[in-house]
GROMACS .gro file of C-alpha atoms in nm:
model
  390
    1PHE     CA    1  -6.922  -4.551   4.235
    2PRO     CA    2  -6.660  -4.270   4.256
    3SER     CA    3  -6.576  -4.339   3.889
    4ARG     CA    4  -6.934  -4.344   3.757
    5ILE     CA    5  -7.071  -4.082   3.518
    6PHE     CA    6  -7.442  -3.993   3.515
    7VAL     CA    7  -7.588  -3.813   3.213
    8ASN     CA    8  -7.883  -3.575   3.237
    9CYS     CA    9  -7.867  -3.484   2.869
   10SER     CA   10  -7.717  -3.698   2.594
   11LEU     CA   11  -7.392  -3.560   2.456
   12ALA     CA   12  -7.190  -3.677   2.157
   13LEU     CA   13  -6.829  -3.644   2.268
   14GLU     CA   14  -6.708  -3.632   1.908
   15THR     CA   15  -6.861  -3.283   1.888
   16ILE     CA   16  -6.646  -3.159   2.179
   17ARG     CA   17  -6.331  -2.983   2.066
   18CYS     CA   18  -6.212  -2.848   2.400
   19PHE     CA   19  -6.208  -2.973   2.761
   20GLY     CA   20  -6.190  -2.722   3.045
   21PHE     CA   21  -6.107  -2.792   3.410
   22ASP     CA   22  -6.136  -2.625   3.744
   23MET     CA   23  -5.858  -2.713   3.991
   24ASP     CA   24  -5.963  -2.747   4.359
   25TYR     CA   25  -6.204  -3.035   4.422
   26THR     CA   26  -6.187  -3.121   4.052
   27LEU     CA   27  -5.831  -3.212   3.951
   28LEU     CA   28  -5.707  -3.185   4.310
   29SER     CA   29  -5.875  -3.312   4.628
   30PRO     CA   30  -5.809  -3.114   4.947
   31ALA     CA   31  -5.786  -3.332   5.256
   32SER     CA   32  -6.053  -3.337   5.524
   33ALA     CA   33  -6.025  -3.051   5.771
   34LEU     CA   34  -6.157  -3.260   6.061
   35GLN     CA   35  -5.810  -3.338   6.192
   36HIS     CA   36  -5.683  -2.984   6.139
   37LEU     CA   37  -5.954  -2.772   6.304
   38PRO     CA   38  -5.777  -2.468   6.451
   39SER     CA   39  -5.835  -2.347   6.803
   40LEU     CA   40  -5.956  -1.989   6.820
   41ALA     CA   41  -5.740  -1.815   7.078
   42ALA     CA   42  -5.952  -1.498   7.080
   43LEU     CA   43  -6.259  -1.684   7.209
   44PRO     CA   44  -6.323  -1.862   7.539
   45TRP     CA   45  -6.352  -2.185   7.342
   46PRO     CA   46  -6.490  -2.477   7.543
   47CYS     CA   47  -6.366  -2.744   7.303
   48THR     CA   48  -6.087  -2.711   7.046
   49ARG     CA   49  -6.199  -3.016   6.848
   50PRO     CA   50  -6.580  -3.035   6.834
   51THR     CA   51  -6.736  -3.356   6.711
   52LEU     CA   52  -6.838  -3.338   6.344
   53SER     CA   53  -7.143  -3.543   6.256
   54GLN     CA   54  -7.178  -3.696   5.910
   55CYS     CA   55  -7.533  -3.563   5.887
   56PHE     CA   56  -7.419  -3.209   5.971
   57PRO     CA   57  -7.457  -3.068   5.613
   58THR     CA   58  -7.813  -3.198   5.571
   59SER     CA   59  -7.972  -3.161   5.916
   60PRO     CA   60  -8.131  -2.830   6.025
   61SER     CA   61  -7.984  -2.705   6.350
   62HIS     CA   62  -7.936  -2.401   6.568
   63GLY     CA   63  -7.575  -2.440   6.665
   64PHE     CA   64  -7.542  -2.813   6.727
   65VAL     CA   65  -7.897  -2.851   6.858
   66SER     CA   66  -8.179  -2.960   6.628
   67PRO     CA   67  -8.481  -2.736   6.699
   68SER     CA   68  -8.807  -2.898   6.798
   69ARG     CA   69  -9.129  -2.850   6.604
   70ALA     CA   70  -9.254  -2.603   6.865
   71GLU     CA   71  -8.935  -2.397   6.837
   72ILE     CA   72  -8.962  -2.389   6.458
   73TRP     CA   73  -9.320  -2.263   6.484
   74ASN     CA   74  -9.200  -2.000   6.731
   75TYR     CA   75  -8.930  -1.873   6.493
   76ASP     CA   76  -9.148  -1.888   6.180
   77PRO     CA   77  -9.521  -1.940   6.249
   78ASN     CA   78  -9.611  -1.934   5.881
   79LYS     CA   79  -9.339  -2.183   5.778
   80PHE     CA   80  -9.328  -2.014   5.438
   81ILE     CA   81  -9.007  -1.909   5.265
   82GLN     CA   82  -9.021  -1.620   5.020
   83ARG     CA   83  -8.785  -1.685   4.732
   84ASP     CA   84  -8.712  -1.313   4.694
   85ASP     CA   85  -8.604  -1.278   5.058
   86MET     CA   86  -8.246  -1.394   4.997
   87LYS     CA   87  -8.105  -1.185   5.281
   88ARG     CA   88  -8.203  -1.464   5.518
   89PHE     CA   89  -8.016  -1.733   5.326
   90HIS     CA   90  -7.664  -1.807   5.208
   91ILE     CA   91  -7.608  -2.080   4.952
   92LEU     CA   92  -7.317  -2.320   5.002
   93ASN     CA   93  -7.194  -2.394   4.650
   94THR     CA   94  -6.882  -2.601   4.719
   95LEU     CA   95  -6.734  -2.840   4.972
   96PHE     CA   96  -6.501  -2.563   5.085
   97ASN     CA   97  -6.803  -2.377   5.224
   98LEU     CA   98  -6.853  -2.655   5.478
   99ARG     CA   99  -6.553  -2.522   5.675
  100GLU     CA  100  -6.712  -2.180   5.685
  101ALA     CA  101  -7.052  -2.320   5.781
  102TYR     CA  102  -6.900  -2.536   6.053
  103LEU     CA  103  -6.713  -2.240   6.203
  104TYR     CA  104  -7.034  -2.037   6.207
  105THR     CA  105  -7.217  -2.330   6.368
  106CYS     CA  106  -6.955  -2.347   6.644
  107LEU     CA  107  -6.992  -1.974   6.714
  108VAL     CA  108  -7.372  -1.990   6.721
  109ASP     CA  109  -7.362  -2.289   6.953
  110PHE     CA  110  -7.119  -2.119   7.190
  111PHE     CA  111  -7.299  -1.784   7.210
  112THR     CA  112  -7.643  -1.948   7.231
  113ASN     CA  113  -7.540  -2.118   7.554
  114CYS     CA  114  -7.428  -1.782   7.694
  115THR     CA  115  -7.707  -1.539   7.617
  116CYS     CA  116  -8.044  -1.469   7.449
  117ASP     CA  117  -8.217  -1.635   7.152
  118THR     CA  118  -8.129  -1.378   6.884
  119GLY     CA  119  -7.763  -1.312   6.964
  120TYR     CA  120  -7.507  -1.243   7.237
  121LYS     CA  121  -7.554  -0.971   7.499
  122HIS     CA  122  -7.302  -0.869   7.761
  123GLY     CA  123  -7.363  -0.537   7.934
  124ASN     CA  124  -7.404  -0.273   7.665
  125LEU     CA  125  -7.269  -0.509   7.399
  126PHE     CA  126  -7.507  -0.694   7.168
  127MET     CA  127  -7.390  -0.918   6.883
  128SER     CA  128  -7.662  -1.072   6.668
  129PHE     CA  129  -7.626  -1.401   6.485
  130CYS     CA  130  -7.654  -1.207   6.160
  131SER     CA  131  -7.352  -0.993   6.251
  132ILE     CA  132  -7.161  -1.308   6.355
  133PHE     CA  133  -7.227  -1.457   6.013
  134GLN     CA  134  -7.111  -1.137   5.841
  135ASP     CA  135  -6.790  -1.144   6.048
  136VAL     CA  136  -6.723  -1.504   5.946
  137ARG     CA  137  -6.787  -1.420   5.579
  138GLU     CA  138  -6.556  -1.119   5.588
  139ALA     CA  139  -6.288  -1.320   5.766
  140MET     CA  140  -6.301  -1.592   5.500
  141ASP     CA  141  -6.280  -1.335   5.220
  142HIS     CA  142  -5.994  -1.162   5.401
  143VAL     CA  143  -5.776  -1.473   5.429
  144HIS     CA  144  -5.844  -1.552   5.063
  145LEU     CA  145  -5.758  -1.204   4.934
  146LEU     CA  146  -5.460  -1.171   5.166
  147GLY     CA  147  -5.329  -1.509   5.057
  148CYS     CA  148  -5.228  -1.623   5.405
  149LEU     CA  149  -5.453  -1.930   5.389
  150LYS     CA  150  -5.285  -2.075   5.082
  151GLU     CA  151  -4.942  -1.973   5.208
  152LYS     CA  152  -5.000  -2.193   5.511
  153MET     CA  153  -5.117  -2.474   5.285
  154LEU     CA  154  -4.807  -2.449   5.066
  155GLU     CA  155  -4.582  -2.485   5.371
  156ASN     CA  156  -4.714  -2.839   5.419
  157LEU     CA  157  -4.910  -2.922   5.108
  158GLU     CA  158  -4.918  -3.299   5.154
  159LYS     CA  159  -5.100  -3.246   5.483
  160PHE     CA  160  -5.383  -3.053   5.320
  161MET     CA  161  -5.396  -3.218   4.977
  162VAL     CA  162  -5.476  -3.580   4.891
  163LYS     CA  163  -5.206  -3.732   4.672
  164ASP     CA  164  -5.330  -3.969   4.404
  165PRO     CA  165  -5.135  -4.297   4.446
  166HIS     CA  166  -5.254  -4.428   4.108
  167VAL     CA  167  -5.145  -4.119   3.911
  168ARG     CA  168  -5.484  -4.094   3.740
  169VAL     CA  169  -5.484  -3.721   3.665
  170PRO     CA  170  -5.209  -3.734   3.398
  171LEU     CA  171  -5.368  -4.048   3.253
  172LEU     CA  172  -5.692  -3.852   3.223
  173LEU     CA  173  -5.543  -3.537   3.073
  174SER     CA  174  -5.316  -3.697   2.812
  175PRO     CA  175  -5.586  -3.862   2.595
  176MET     CA  176  -5.812  -3.560   2.634
  177LYS     CA  177  -5.545  -3.333   2.491
  178GLU     CA  178  -5.490  -3.575   2.205
  179ALA     CA  179  -5.865  -3.574   2.130
  180GLY     CA  180  -5.895  -3.196   2.151
  181LYS     CA  181  -5.774  -2.886   2.327
  182GLY     CA  182  -5.761  -2.851   2.704
  183PHE     CA  183  -5.746  -2.556   2.940
  184LEU     CA  184  -5.732  -2.489   3.314
  185ALA     CA  185  -5.931  -2.202   3.468
  186THR     CA  186  -5.888  -2.152   3.842
  187ASN     CA  187  -5.947  -1.873   4.092
  188SER     CA  188  -5.617  -1.953   4.266
  189ASP     CA  189  -5.302  -1.752   4.200
  190TYR     CA  190  -5.007  -1.882   4.000
  191ASN     CA  191  -4.777  -1.968   4.292
  192TYR     CA  192  -5.037  -2.189   4.458
  193THR     CA  193  -5.139  -2.346   4.127
  194ASP     CA  194  -4.780  -2.417   4.025
  195VAL     CA  195  -4.694  -2.600   4.349
  196SER     CA  196  -5.021  -2.784   4.406
  197THR     CA  197  -5.049  -2.921   4.051
  198GLN     CA  198  -4.706  -3.081   4.087
  199LEU     CA  199  -4.834  -3.299   4.372
  200PRO     CA  200  -4.985  -3.567   4.142
  201ALA     CA  201  -4.667  -3.728   4.005
  202THR     CA  202  -4.650  -3.758   3.628
  203PRO     CA  203  -4.571  -4.089   3.459
  204ARG     CA  204  -4.308  -3.919   3.245
  205ALA     CA  205  -4.024  -3.786   3.453
  206GLY     CA  206  -3.947  -3.421   3.395
  207ARG     CA  207  -4.270  -3.337   3.214
  208LEU     CA  208  -4.411  -2.999   3.314
  209TRP     CA  209  -4.769  -2.993   3.438
  210ARG     CA  210  -4.832  -2.699   3.206
  211SER     CA  211  -4.772  -2.922   2.904
  212TYR     CA  212  -5.099  -3.106   2.968
  213PHE     CA  213  -5.299  -2.791   2.880
  214ASN     CA  214  -5.318  -2.568   2.576
  215LEU     CA  215  -5.424  -2.273   2.793
  216ILE     CA  216  -5.385  -2.198   3.166
  217VAL     CA  217  -5.570  -1.910   3.330
  218VAL     CA  218  -5.528  -1.823   3.700
  219ASP     CA  219  -5.695  -1.554   3.913
  220THR     CA  220  -6.010  -1.591   3.702
  221ARG     CA  221  -6.243  -1.454   3.973
  222LYS     CA  222  -6.531  -1.680   3.873
  223PRO     CA  223  -6.826  -1.621   3.831
  224LEU     CA  224  -6.714  -1.273   3.712
  225PHE     CA  225  -6.502  -1.464   3.459
  226PHE     CA  226  -6.816  -1.568   3.270
  227THR     CA  227  -6.952  -1.213   3.235
  228GLU     CA  228  -6.739  -0.902   3.181
  229GLY     CA  229  -6.423  -1.059   3.323
  230THR     CA  230  -6.103  -0.872   3.410
  231VAL     CA  231  -5.786  -0.759   3.233
  232LEU     CA  232  -5.595  -1.046   3.072
  233ARG     CA  233  -5.227  -1.041   3.169
  234GLN     CA  234  -4.944  -1.284   3.110
  235VAL     CA  235  -4.768  -1.440   3.410
  236ASN     CA  236  -4.392  -1.455   3.437
  237THR     CA  237  -4.352  -1.824   3.525
  238ASP     CA  238  -4.002  -1.766   3.667
  239THR     CA  239  -4.105  -1.506   3.926
  240GLY     CA  240  -4.483  -1.551   3.947
  241LYS     CA  241  -4.533  -1.179   3.878
  242LEU     CA  242  -4.764  -1.030   3.617
  243TRP     CA  243  -4.644  -0.850   3.307
  244ILE     CA  244  -4.766  -0.492   3.277
  245GLY     CA  245  -5.042  -0.424   3.026
  246THR     CA  246  -5.311  -0.630   2.858
  247TYR     CA  247  -5.204  -0.940   2.667
  248THR     CA  248  -5.301  -0.911   2.299
  249ARG     CA  249  -5.076  -1.161   2.119
  250PRO     CA  250  -5.174  -1.513   2.001
  251LEU     CA  251  -5.172  -1.810   2.237
  252GLN     CA  252  -4.826  -1.929   2.343
  253HIS     CA  253  -4.731  -2.286   2.432
  254CYS     CA  254  -4.707  -2.357   2.808
  255ALA     CA  255  -4.780  -1.990   2.886
  256VAL     CA  256  -4.985  -1.889   3.190
  257TYR     CA  257  -5.232  -1.601   3.195
  258SER     CA  258  -5.410  -1.415   3.472
  259GLY     CA  259  -5.766  -1.280   3.468
  260GLY     CA  260  -5.946  -1.250   3.138
  261SER     CA  261  -6.291  -1.382   3.059
  262SER     CA  262  -6.462  -1.681   2.902
  263ASP     CA  263  -6.491  -1.491   2.572
  264MET     CA  264  -6.113  -1.446   2.567
  265VAL     CA  265  -6.070  -1.821   2.625
  266CYS     CA  266  -6.284  -1.896   2.320
  267ASP     CA  267  -6.088  -1.644   2.113
  268LEU     CA  268  -5.746  -1.777   2.218
  269LEU     CA  269  -5.845  -2.140   2.159
  270ARG     CA  270  -6.050  -2.056   1.847
  271VAL     CA  271  -6.356  -2.248   1.960
  272LYS     CA  272  -6.721  -2.168   2.027
  273GLY     CA  273  -6.913  -2.214   2.349
  274LYS     CA  274  -7.094  -2.528   2.234
  275ASP     CA  275  -6.757  -2.689   2.153
  276ILE     CA  276  -6.641  -2.675   2.518
  277LEU     CA  277  -6.705  -2.930   2.793
  278TYR     CA  278  -6.621  -2.763   3.124
  279ILE     CA  279  -6.560  -2.979   3.431
  280GLY     CA  280  -6.592  -2.826   3.778
  281ASP     CA  281  -6.737  -2.862   4.128
  282HIS     CA  282  -6.886  -2.515   4.186
  283ILE     CA  283  -7.258  -2.536   4.107
  284PHE     CA  284  -7.303  -2.161   4.059
  285GLY     CA  285  -6.959  -2.038   3.954
  286ASP     CA  286  -6.859  -2.330   3.730
  287ILE     CA  287  -7.177  -2.494   3.607
  288LEU     CA  288  -7.472  -2.254   3.598
  289LYS     CA  289  -7.286  -1.942   3.483
  290SER     CA  290  -7.081  -2.116   3.214
  291LYS     CA  291  -7.389  -2.285   3.068
  292ARG     CA  292  -7.635  -1.995   3.085
  293ARG     CA  293  -7.399  -1.716   2.984
  294GLN     CA  294  -7.173  -1.891   2.733
  295GLY     CA  295  -7.350  -2.211   2.628
  296TRP     CA  296  -7.068  -2.435   2.749
  297ARG     CA  297  -7.143  -2.802   2.805
  298THR     CA  298  -7.096  -2.881   3.173
  299PHE     CA  299  -6.971  -3.170   3.385
  300LEU     CA  300  -7.035  -3.142   3.760
  301VAL     CA  301  -6.801  -3.328   3.997
  302LEU     CA  302  -6.984  -3.454   4.308
  303PRO     CA  303  -6.751  -3.661   4.529
  304GLU     CA  304  -7.000  -3.648   4.816
  305LEU     CA  305  -7.252  -3.839   4.601
  306ALA     CA  306  -7.046  -4.160   4.619
  307ARG     CA  307  -7.158  -4.243   4.972
  308GLU     CA  308  -7.524  -4.181   4.888
  309LEU     CA  309  -7.503  -4.416   4.590
  310HIS     CA  310  -7.333  -4.678   4.804
  311VAL     CA  311  -7.614  -4.661   5.060
  312TRP     CA  312  -7.874  -4.673   4.784
  313MET     CA  313  -7.728  -4.994   4.638
  314GLU     CA  314  -7.659  -5.154   4.976
  315LYS     CA  315  -8.015  -5.092   5.100
  316ARG     CA  316  -8.197  -5.127   4.768
  317GLU     CA  317  -8.422  -5.405   4.901
  318ILE     CA  318  -8.543  -5.174   5.176
  319PHE     CA  319  -8.614  -4.900   4.921
  320LYS     CA  320  -8.809  -5.147   4.705
  321GLU     CA  321  -9.017  -5.250   5.006
  322LEU     CA  322  -9.084  -4.886   5.092
  323ARG     CA  323  -9.199  -4.822   4.737
  324ARG     CA  324  -9.429  -5.126   4.749
  325LEU     CA  325  -9.577  -5.016   5.081
  326ASP     CA  326  -9.624  -4.664   4.947
  327VAL     CA  327  -9.822  -4.795   4.649
  328GLN     CA  328 -10.023  -5.024   4.875
  329LEU     CA  329 -10.100  -4.735   5.109
  330ALA     CA  330 -10.209  -4.514   4.818
  331ASP     CA  331 -10.448  -4.784   4.689
  332SER     CA  332 -10.588  -4.868   5.034
  333SER     CA  333 -10.835  -4.578   5.032
  334CYS     CA  334 -10.959  -4.644   4.679
  335LYS     CA  335 -11.316  -4.783   4.666
  336ALA     CA  336 -11.317  -4.866   4.294
  337GLU     CA  337 -11.228  -5.215   4.180
  338PRO     CA  338 -10.882  -5.250   4.024
  339ASP     CA  339 -10.865  -5.238   3.644
  340CYS     CA  340 -10.718  -5.568   3.527
  341SER     CA  341 -10.766  -5.512   3.154
  342ARG     CA  342 -10.414  -5.376   3.105
  343GLY     CA  343 -10.260  -5.675   3.278
  344CYS     CA  344 -10.471  -5.917   3.077
  345ARG     CA  345 -10.375  -5.738   2.758
  346GLU     CA  346 -10.005  -5.760   2.840
  347VAL     CA  347 -10.041  -6.131   2.922
  348GLY     CA  348 -10.228  -6.189   2.598
  349GLU     CA  349  -9.966  -6.003   2.396
  350GLY     CA  350  -9.697  -6.211   2.558
  351HIS     CA  351  -9.872  -6.539   2.469
  352LEU     CA  352  -9.937  -6.418   2.117
  353THR     CA  353  -9.571  -6.327   2.069
  354TRP     CA  354  -9.464  -6.670   2.194
  355LEU     CA  355  -9.715  -6.856   1.979
  356GLY     CA  356  -9.622  -6.653   1.673
  357ALA     CA  357  -9.256  -6.724   1.729
  358GLN     CA  358  -9.334  -7.096   1.761
  359ILE     CA  359  -9.516  -7.092   1.429
  360GLN     CA  360  -9.265  -6.881   1.238
  361PHE     CA  361  -8.927  -6.967   1.389
  362GLY     CA  362  -8.911  -7.174   1.701
  363SER     CA  363  -9.089  -7.504   1.644
  364SER     CA  364  -8.926  -7.794   1.462
  365GLN     CA  365  -9.255  -7.988   1.456
  366PRO     CA  366  -9.537  -7.918   1.209
  367GLN     CA  367  -9.800  -7.689   1.355
  368SER     CA  368 -10.156  -7.811   1.385
  369PRO     CA  369 -10.451  -7.616   1.246
  370GLU     CA  370 -10.578  -7.581   1.605
  371LEU     CA  371 -10.265  -7.389   1.710
  372GLN     CA  372 -10.289  -7.159   1.410
  373GLY     CA  373 -10.654  -7.098   1.488
  374THR     CA  374 -10.566  -7.008   1.847
  375CYS     CA  375 -10.319  -6.744   1.727
  376GLN     CA  376 -10.576  -6.594   1.491
  377LEU     CA  377 -10.833  -6.583   1.771
  378LEU     CA  378 -10.588  -6.410   2.005
  379SER     CA  379 -10.500  -6.157   1.737
  380LEU     CA  380 -10.865  -6.072   1.684
  381GLN     CA  381 -10.932  -6.038   2.059
  382LEU     CA  382 -10.628  -5.815   2.111
  383GLU     CA  383 -10.737  -5.587   1.828
  384GLN     CA  384 -11.076  -5.551   1.995
  385GLY     CA  385 -10.910  -5.490   2.333
  386LYS     CA  386 -11.084  -5.787   2.501
  387PRO     CA  387 -10.830  -6.065   2.560
  388GLU     CA  388 -10.982  -6.379   2.703
  389ALA     CA  389 -10.843  -6.709   2.821
  390VAL     CA  390 -10.790  -6.955   2.537
   0.00000   0.00000   0.00000
């Protein structure tokens, strides 16, 4: 199942002239953070390695406690969510957001056991759950902008990144580049991209990872990349620094650029939006924005869907039984007699098809006038919509 492709809209691949890729969770797979959960020294943490449930992303909870029906009615008596009231919600677009959500869950669980229902109160100090969430969000943005998170990852990259033992990434990129143009657009900086993309070993010794792409853009700042974008600069691949000024020359082989926009990508590659198939994992930043703003064809990578498909196939008999019981339950309150005309018609059509095939193709024996008369009678009854037993 991890290698299956599901199509929502038919697409002729011969019309695609360019293949675009995101990097993290698309070409590269970061390792699970379960074994590397950090202990927070600034907090009186009761447990440095909390247990992570597999149903954590899909089960509603307050901290690690699932609220009862009475508690839900107490928090929201109307049980109605206004779509415009987005201040109460934060959408998790990628798997990386699970780390952030889990950290927030740990904090809510800890402070809930210490104080009141709406936050933490100690003397004159009050810290609401909303302010805790804002602190977590700002902390995550801070470590990203500062770069310290990826610096720690680069110190021991094999610990945080899954290495592909079958070397499938180069085998994927090589034929795609032969069939059309390829580009890489990532929000990561050049130093992190340069080191992490070398982790999947290439089948050809000494081949640069940059040679698999016609265009490489780092620091894209998606989803801003799909609107007005930022200044396009060329990266000095020897030092990792940016050249001063906006890049205005034609596309160079194995060159790396920083910033820019999706319009600049189309101009450099000399393609239109409908000619691009973009592959990424970010529902909002990669898929929705690229399709709605630029008309790119999109390919969403969902590694977490593999387990759901496995369960669906393994328990398919149970799902069939549930569907049968659901239909039976829906018909149990019906007082009208079941309409059997459609079933009779389908049976009659099936017999007619078989008899016709016997007469025209299938029978090696001469057909009797009685058999031919039966077929004519069935044809007449089917045209009138009243099939009867013959």
